[in-house]
Short mmCIF file of C-alpha atoms in Angstrom, two decimals:
data_model
loop_
_atom_site.label_atom_id
_atom_site.label_comp_id
_atom_site.label_asym_id
_atom_site.label_seq_id
_atom_site.Cartn_x
_atom_site.Cartn_y
_atom_site.Cartn_z
CA MET T 1224 231.43 -53.87 148.18
CA PHE T 1225 235.06 -52.74 148.07
CA ASN T 1226 234.98 -51.73 151.75
CA ALA T 1227 233.75 -55.20 152.71
CA LEU T 1228 236.48 -56.78 150.59
CA ASN T 1229 239.11 -54.59 152.23
CA ARG T 1230 237.92 -55.58 155.70
CA TYR T 1231 237.96 -59.25 154.73
CA LEU T 1232 241.50 -59.07 153.35
CA SER T 1233 242.62 -57.13 156.41
CA ARG T 1234 241.30 -59.89 158.66
CA LEU T 1235 243.17 -62.44 156.60
CA ASP T 1236 246.37 -60.41 156.93
CA GLY T 1237 245.84 -60.11 160.68
CA ASP T 1238 245.35 -63.86 161.07
CA THR T 1239 248.48 -64.54 159.07
CA ARG T 1240 250.57 -62.19 161.16
CA ALA T 1241 249.17 -63.67 164.37
CA GLN T 1242 250.32 -67.13 163.31
CA GLN T 1243 253.87 -65.98 162.57
CA LYS T 1244 256.29 -66.93 165.30
CA ASP T 1245 259.59 -66.75 163.43
CA GLY T 1246 259.72 -62.95 163.13
CA HIS T 1247 259.46 -62.85 159.33
CA GLY T 1248 256.80 -60.13 159.58
CA TYR T 1249 259.31 -57.65 161.02
CA GLY T 1250 262.39 -55.83 159.87
CA PHE T 1251 264.63 -52.83 160.54
CA GLN T 1252 262.82 -49.86 159.02
CA VAL T 1253 265.14 -47.21 157.62
CA LEU T 1254 264.34 -43.93 159.38
CA ARG T 1255 267.26 -41.84 158.15
CA ASN T 1256 269.94 -42.20 155.49
CA THR T 1257 272.96 -39.91 155.78
CA ASN T 1258 274.80 -41.59 152.90
CA LEU T 1259 273.15 -40.28 149.74
CA LYS T 1260 275.11 -42.75 147.59
CA LEU T 1261 273.14 -45.66 148.99
CA GLY T 1262 270.02 -46.70 147.15
CA VAL T 1263 268.02 -46.95 150.36
CA GLU T 1264 264.82 -44.96 150.93
CA PRO T 1265 263.78 -43.94 154.45
CA TRP T 1266 260.36 -45.12 155.61
CA PHE T 1267 259.80 -47.25 152.48
CA ASP T 1268 262.70 -49.74 152.88
CA PHE T 1269 262.95 -52.44 155.55
CA ILE T 1270 266.10 -54.50 156.12
CA VAL T 1271 264.89 -58.09 156.46
CA GLY T 1272 268.15 -59.97 155.83
CA ILE T 1273 271.90 -59.65 155.98
CA ASN T 1274 274.58 -61.70 154.21
CA GLY T 1275 272.09 -64.29 153.00
CA ARG T 1276 270.38 -64.82 156.37
CA VAL T 1277 266.98 -63.71 157.57
CA ILE T 1278 266.97 -61.23 160.45
CA ASP T 1279 264.79 -62.79 163.14
CA ASN T 1280 266.37 -61.15 166.20
CA PRO T 1281 265.39 -57.54 167.06
CA ASP T 1282 268.66 -56.93 168.92
CA PRO T 1283 270.37 -54.07 167.02
CA ARG T 1284 273.75 -55.00 168.49
CA LEU T 1285 273.82 -58.25 166.53
CA PHE T 1286 273.08 -56.38 163.33
CA ALA T 1287 275.77 -53.76 164.06
CA GLN T 1288 278.32 -56.48 164.83
CA GLU T 1289 277.59 -58.23 161.52
CA VAL T 1290 278.17 -54.94 159.71
CA ARG T 1291 281.45 -54.34 161.57
CA ASN T 1292 282.63 -57.80 160.62
CA CYS T 1293 282.40 -56.71 156.98
CA ALA T 1294 284.59 -53.62 157.46
CA GLY T 1295 286.84 -53.09 154.46
CA GLY T 1296 284.55 -55.20 152.29
CA SER T 1297 280.85 -55.18 151.50
CA VAL T 1298 277.71 -56.36 153.22
CA ALA T 1299 274.68 -57.82 151.46
CA LEU T 1300 271.39 -56.42 152.73
CA GLY T 1301 267.99 -57.86 151.90
CA LEU T 1302 265.61 -54.92 151.49
CA TRP T 1303 261.83 -55.15 151.41
CA SER T 1304 260.19 -52.10 149.85
CA ALA T 1305 256.72 -50.85 150.65
CA LYS T 1306 256.50 -49.66 147.04
CA GLY T 1307 255.08 -52.68 145.34
CA GLN T 1308 255.91 -54.97 148.29
CA ARG T 1309 259.05 -56.29 146.59
CA THR T 1310 262.31 -57.68 147.93
CA ARG T 1311 265.75 -56.98 146.53
CA GLU T 1312 269.36 -57.48 147.55
CA LEU T 1313 271.83 -54.62 147.79
CA HIS T 1314 275.61 -54.88 148.24
CA ILE T 1315 276.94 -51.95 150.26
CA PRO T 1316 280.65 -51.27 150.90
CA VAL T 1317 281.56 -50.87 154.57
CA PRO T 1318 284.36 -48.35 155.26
CA ALA T 1319 287.24 -49.74 157.27
CA ASP T 1320 287.56 -46.61 159.40
CA THR T 1321 283.97 -45.86 160.40
CA ARG T 1322 282.57 -49.42 160.03
CA SER T 1323 279.12 -47.85 159.71
CA LEU T 1324 276.49 -47.60 156.99
CA GLY T 1325 275.12 -44.19 157.96
CA LEU T 1326 271.60 -45.54 158.51
CA SER T 1327 269.20 -45.00 161.40
CA LEU T 1328 267.06 -48.11 161.90
CA GLN T 1329 264.12 -49.21 164.02
CA TRP T 1330 262.67 -52.70 164.50
CA THR T 1331 259.17 -52.36 163.06
CA PRO T 1332 256.41 -54.67 161.80
CA LEU T 1333 255.96 -54.62 158.06
CA ALA T 1334 252.26 -53.97 158.54
CA VAL T 1335 253.16 -50.31 159.07
CA ALA T 1336 253.74 -50.03 155.33
CA SER T 1337 250.08 -50.87 154.62
CA ASN T 1338 248.88 -48.08 156.93
CA VAL T 1339 248.39 -45.61 154.08
CA TRP T 1340 245.41 -43.75 152.62
CA HIS T 1341 244.93 -43.51 148.86
CA VAL T 1342 243.54 -40.19 147.63
CA LEU T 1343 240.76 -40.91 145.12
CA ASP T 1344 238.31 -38.15 144.16
CA VAL T 1345 239.16 -34.52 144.96
CA PRO T 1346 236.20 -32.13 144.45
CA ALA T 1347 236.85 -28.58 143.36
CA ASN T 1348 237.20 -25.87 146.03
CA SER T 1349 237.59 -28.47 148.79
CA PRO T 1350 240.31 -28.32 151.46
CA ALA T 1351 242.14 -31.14 149.66
CA ASP T 1352 241.94 -29.21 146.39
CA HIS T 1353 243.33 -26.06 147.98
CA ALA T 1354 246.15 -28.10 149.55
CA GLY T 1355 247.15 -29.50 146.14
CA LEU T 1356 246.31 -33.17 146.65
CA LEU T 1357 246.29 -35.08 143.37
CA PRO T 1358 243.57 -37.70 142.78
CA TYR T 1359 244.52 -41.37 142.31
CA SER T 1360 248.28 -40.75 142.46
CA ASP T 1361 248.72 -39.35 146.00
CA TYR T 1362 249.03 -41.53 149.11
CA ILE T 1363 248.92 -40.14 152.65
CA LEU T 1364 251.70 -41.81 154.65
CA GLY T 1365 251.41 -40.04 158.00
CA THR T 1366 252.00 -36.78 159.77
CA PRO T 1367 254.75 -35.20 161.85
CA ASP T 1368 252.06 -34.13 164.32
CA GLY T 1369 251.32 -37.62 165.63
CA ILE T 1370 251.19 -41.35 165.01
CA LEU T 1371 248.35 -42.90 163.05
CA HIS T 1372 247.07 -46.32 164.06
CA GLY T 1373 244.62 -48.22 161.88
CA GLU T 1374 242.02 -47.06 159.39
CA SER T 1375 240.36 -44.62 161.80
CA GLY T 1376 243.64 -42.99 162.83
CA LEU T 1377 243.55 -40.32 160.12
CA GLY T 1378 239.91 -39.45 160.81
CA GLU T 1379 240.58 -38.99 164.52
CA LEU T 1380 243.55 -36.76 163.77
CA VAL T 1381 241.55 -34.64 161.32
CA ASP T 1382 238.80 -34.12 163.90
CA ASP T 1383 241.37 -32.65 166.28
CA TYR T 1384 242.56 -30.18 163.63
CA ILE T 1385 239.27 -28.72 162.40
CA GLY T 1386 239.97 -25.13 161.42
CA ARG T 1387 243.71 -25.49 162.07
CA PRO T 1388 246.54 -26.28 159.66
CA LEU T 1389 247.52 -29.96 159.57
CA LYS T 1390 250.75 -31.23 158.01
CA LEU T 1391 250.68 -34.52 156.11
CA TRP T 1392 253.36 -36.59 154.44
CA VAL T 1393 252.12 -37.42 150.95
CA TYR T 1394 253.74 -39.76 148.44
CA ASN T 1395 253.01 -39.42 144.72
CA ASN T 1396 253.25 -42.57 142.64
CA GLU T 1397 253.52 -40.88 139.23
CA TYR T 1398 256.50 -38.69 140.17
CA ASN T 1399 257.92 -41.05 142.85
CA VAL T 1400 258.40 -38.20 145.33
CA THR T 1401 257.32 -37.54 148.91
CA ARG T 1402 256.30 -34.05 149.97
CA GLU T 1403 254.84 -32.31 152.98
CA VAL T 1404 251.34 -30.90 152.45
CA GLU T 1405 249.59 -28.44 154.73
CA ILE T 1406 245.81 -28.70 154.77
CA VAL T 1407 243.15 -26.96 156.87
CA PRO T 1408 240.26 -29.38 157.58
CA SER T 1409 236.84 -27.77 157.47
CA ARG T 1410 233.21 -28.91 157.43
CA GLU T 1411 231.92 -25.65 155.98
CA TRP T 1412 233.42 -25.80 152.52
CA GLY T 1413 230.12 -26.93 150.95
CA GLY T 1414 230.70 -30.67 150.57
CA GLU T 1415 231.14 -33.87 152.52
CA GLY T 1416 234.08 -34.60 154.80
CA ALA T 1417 236.51 -32.37 156.60
CA LEU T 1418 239.31 -33.03 154.11
CA GLY T 1419 237.00 -32.83 151.10
CA CYS T 1420 238.32 -35.91 149.32
CA VAL T 1421 237.50 -39.59 148.98
CA LEU T 1422 240.10 -41.88 150.58
CA GLY T 1423 240.79 -45.58 150.02
CA TYR T 1424 242.33 -47.84 152.65
CA GLY T 1425 243.27 -51.49 152.81
CA ALA T 1426 244.64 -54.23 150.59
CA LEU T 1427 243.32 -52.65 147.40
CA HIS T 1428 245.10 -49.35 148.09
CA ARG T 1429 248.64 -50.32 149.04
CA LEU T 1430 251.60 -48.48 147.61
CA PRO T 1431 252.29 -49.61 144.03
CA ALA T 1432 255.70 -49.86 142.45
CA PRO T 1433 256.96 -46.60 140.90
CA LEU T 1434 256.06 -46.02 137.27
CA SER T 1435 259.73 -45.38 136.53
CA GLU T 1436 260.59 -49.03 137.10
CA PRO T 1437 260.92 -50.80 133.74
CA VAL T 1438 258.59 -53.68 133.03
CA HIS T 1439 260.39 -56.15 130.77
CA ALA T 1440 257.78 -58.91 130.55
CA PRO T 1441 254.35 -59.79 131.93
CA GLY T 1442 255.85 -62.47 134.19
CA GLU T 1443 258.18 -60.01 135.90
CA THR T 1444 255.29 -57.76 136.77
CA MET T 1445 253.87 -60.53 138.96
CA PHE T 1446 257.02 -62.12 140.33
CA ASP T 1447 259.77 -59.48 139.93
CA GLY T 1448 262.56 -61.98 139.38
CA ASP T 1449 264.90 -59.73 137.43
CA MET T 1450 268.07 -59.62 139.55
CA SER T 1451 270.29 -58.18 136.83
CA GLY T 1452 270.27 -54.71 138.39
CA THR T 1453 271.31 -55.84 141.87
CA GLY T 1454 274.47 -57.69 140.94
CA ALA T 1455 273.44 -60.80 142.88
CA GLY T 1456 272.71 -64.18 141.47
CA ALA T 1457 269.47 -66.01 142.01
CA ASP T 1458 271.13 -68.71 144.10
CA GLN T 1459 272.46 -66.13 146.56
CA PHE T 1460 269.13 -64.39 146.88
CA THR T 1461 266.94 -67.43 147.55
CA SER T 1462 268.41 -67.91 151.01
CA LEU T 1463 267.26 -64.41 151.92
CA GLU T 1464 263.58 -64.99 152.50
CA PRO T 1465 261.24 -61.99 152.28
CA PRO T 1466 258.81 -61.24 155.10
CA SER T 1467 255.62 -63.26 155.07
CA ASP T 1468 252.92 -60.63 155.44
CA GLY T 1469 249.84 -62.26 154.01
CA ALA T 1470 248.74 -61.01 150.62
CA ASN T 1471 251.50 -58.42 150.20
CA ALA T 1472 254.41 -60.81 150.74
CA PHE T 1473 256.67 -61.42 147.74
CA VAL T 1474 258.71 -64.56 147.36
CA PRO T 1475 261.57 -64.17 144.86
CA ALA T 1476 261.78 -66.85 142.24
CA ALA T 1477 264.77 -69.17 142.19
CA SER T 1478 264.79 -69.35 138.40
CA ASN T 1479 263.61 -67.44 135.37
CA ASP T 1480 260.70 -69.78 134.66
CA PHE T 1481 257.77 -67.41 134.90
CA LEU T 1482 254.13 -67.72 133.94
CA VAL T 1483 253.70 -66.18 130.51
CA PRO T 1484 250.33 -65.62 128.83
CA ALA T 1485 249.61 -67.94 125.96
CA GLN T 1486 249.57 -65.19 123.35
CA MET T 1487 253.08 -64.16 124.39
CA VAL T 1488 254.65 -67.57 123.87
CA GLY T 1489 256.69 -67.57 120.66
CA THR T 1490 256.55 -70.38 118.10
CA PRO T 1491 259.60 -72.70 118.39
CA PRO T 1492 261.93 -72.70 115.37
CA PRO T 1493 261.47 -75.59 112.90
CA PRO T 1494 264.05 -78.40 112.94
CA ALA T 1495 266.97 -78.27 110.58
CA GLY T 1496 266.26 -79.49 107.08
CA SER T 1497 262.48 -79.13 107.31
CA ALA T 1498 260.50 -77.00 104.93
CA PRO T 1499 259.06 -73.72 106.14
CA PRO T 1500 255.34 -73.69 106.89
CA ARG T 1501 253.06 -72.83 104.03
CA GLY T 1502 251.40 -69.47 103.97
CA LYS T 1503 248.18 -70.85 102.48
CA LYS T 1504 247.04 -72.35 105.78
CA LYS T 1505 247.61 -69.09 107.53
CA GLU T 1506 245.44 -67.29 104.97
CA ARG T 1507 242.67 -69.86 105.37
CA HIS T 1508 242.84 -69.46 109.11
CA GLY T 1509 242.16 -65.75 108.84
CA HIS T 1510 239.10 -66.18 106.59
CA ALA T 1511 237.74 -69.46 107.92
CA PRO T 1512 234.94 -67.95 110.06
CA LYS T 1513 233.56 -65.91 107.11
CA ARG T 1514 233.68 -68.85 104.73
CA MET T 1515 231.96 -71.12 107.19
CA MET T 1516 229.09 -68.67 107.54
CA ASP T 1517 228.76 -68.27 103.76
CA ASP T 1518 228.66 -72.05 103.30
CA TYR T 1519 226.08 -72.36 106.02
CA PHE T 1520 223.74 -69.77 104.47
CA ALA T 1521 224.15 -71.27 100.99
CA GLU T 1522 223.30 -74.72 102.27
CA GLU T 1523 220.22 -73.45 104.12
CA GLU T 1524 219.06 -71.58 101.04
CA LYS T 1525 219.43 -74.73 98.92
CA LYS T 1526 217.41 -76.75 101.42
CA SER T 1527 214.69 -74.13 101.46
CA ARG T 1528 214.39 -74.14 97.67
CA GLU T 1529 214.23 -77.93 97.54
CA LEU T 1530 211.52 -77.94 100.19
CA ASP T 1531 209.49 -75.36 98.27
CA GLY T 1532 209.78 -77.44 95.08
CA ASN T 1533 208.59 -80.62 96.76
CA ILE T 1534 205.53 -78.90 98.18
CA ALA T 1535 204.60 -77.38 94.79
CA ALA T 1536 204.93 -80.73 93.00
CA SER T 1537 202.79 -82.65 95.50
CA LYS T 1538 199.77 -80.30 95.35
CA THR T 1539 197.30 -79.81 92.40
CA PRO T 1540 196.65 -76.27 91.34
CA PRO T 1541 193.42 -74.76 92.72
CA PRO T 1542 190.45 -74.21 90.33
CA PRO T 1543 190.13 -70.78 88.72
CA PRO T 1544 187.77 -68.33 90.39
CA PRO T 1545 184.24 -67.87 88.89
CA LYS T 1546 183.53 -65.05 86.45
CA ALA T 1547 182.13 -61.85 87.87
CA GLY T 1548 178.27 -61.64 87.64
CA GLY T 1549 177.88 -65.09 86.18
CA GLY T 1550 175.94 -66.48 89.11
CA PRO T 1551 176.04 -70.06 90.23
CA PRO T 1552 176.63 -72.77 87.59
CA ARG T 1553 173.46 -74.15 85.92
CA ALA T 1554 172.39 -77.78 86.14
CA ALA T 1555 172.88 -79.90 83.05
CA ALA T 1556 169.75 -80.32 80.72
CA PRO T 1557 168.28 -83.83 80.39
CA PRO T 1558 169.25 -85.63 77.21
CA LYS T 1559 166.75 -85.58 74.27
CA VAL T 1560 165.03 -88.87 73.23
CA GLU T 1561 164.81 -89.39 69.49
CA GLY T 1562 161.71 -91.25 68.27
CA GLY T 1563 158.56 -90.85 65.97
CA ASP T 1564 156.24 -87.94 65.95
CA ASP T 1565 153.21 -90.16 66.79
CA ASP T 1566 150.47 -88.41 68.67
CA VAL T 1567 148.50 -90.36 71.19
CA ASP T 1568 144.79 -89.61 71.17
#
């Protein structure tokens, strides 16, 4: 069922990307970051906007010229992250002498970020177990030995490396680190599959946001509108539209009006001069279901007793049973006639 749902969502994403003609499904993917002071992650981050404008032209010279125009100041970059599919704005100072950010970029479709494989079950003594893959928290991003295209790309690569060591780039969501894993695919380890693990692919297995990111409220988990950490106001950020990539696109909110579950909504304070609410109603509210059930049973019991009394009053008691061994009742003797003792001859 989940495989069918993944294929259906993938078709929807493909149709959405096919209809895009304004370039919002693309961005400059960060391949290398030589400036460790920048909060930019290679492979995961895509630059989709600059100085409040969406990047819709793949010409790198236009991007470099915009950065040089900000020499001696700072440039505002709109970054879309594959971790959680979220968009943020980052202000980066541009040195006046080098007029460079120290980033290596490549114009890439954002769909590349969804080309990952989620490690699910890892049986014991399997090649994945020996390689140290962790279930449910590891994601296979790719390999330095080739380029993976589509869901079958990893399987085709594994078939070419049966019995040989294969290097994989693996991201762990719990520790928020990426490491290189060496695994030797084999079909003779005693189980199913050459890797010896169950993999998930598609919309249900995209990279989640790191666990280290604080979650302040339920609304921010869905919409991620907290811009306090970026130093940019909401009005500045709304002009920097995120890439529209079907289900994984994230549109930043222009205000802090988020959807909040009903149980999280606090009670408004009472107006000035009004009396505080009574505590008696609150106590009745907590015990109302029990009292209602007790009243219901008492009323039914009363009705049952009244019904039993009416039936007993309307019926006459049955006759007592006959005595044992008495036989059937005798017929009554004819009455005696009193007269003379005259004999008739």
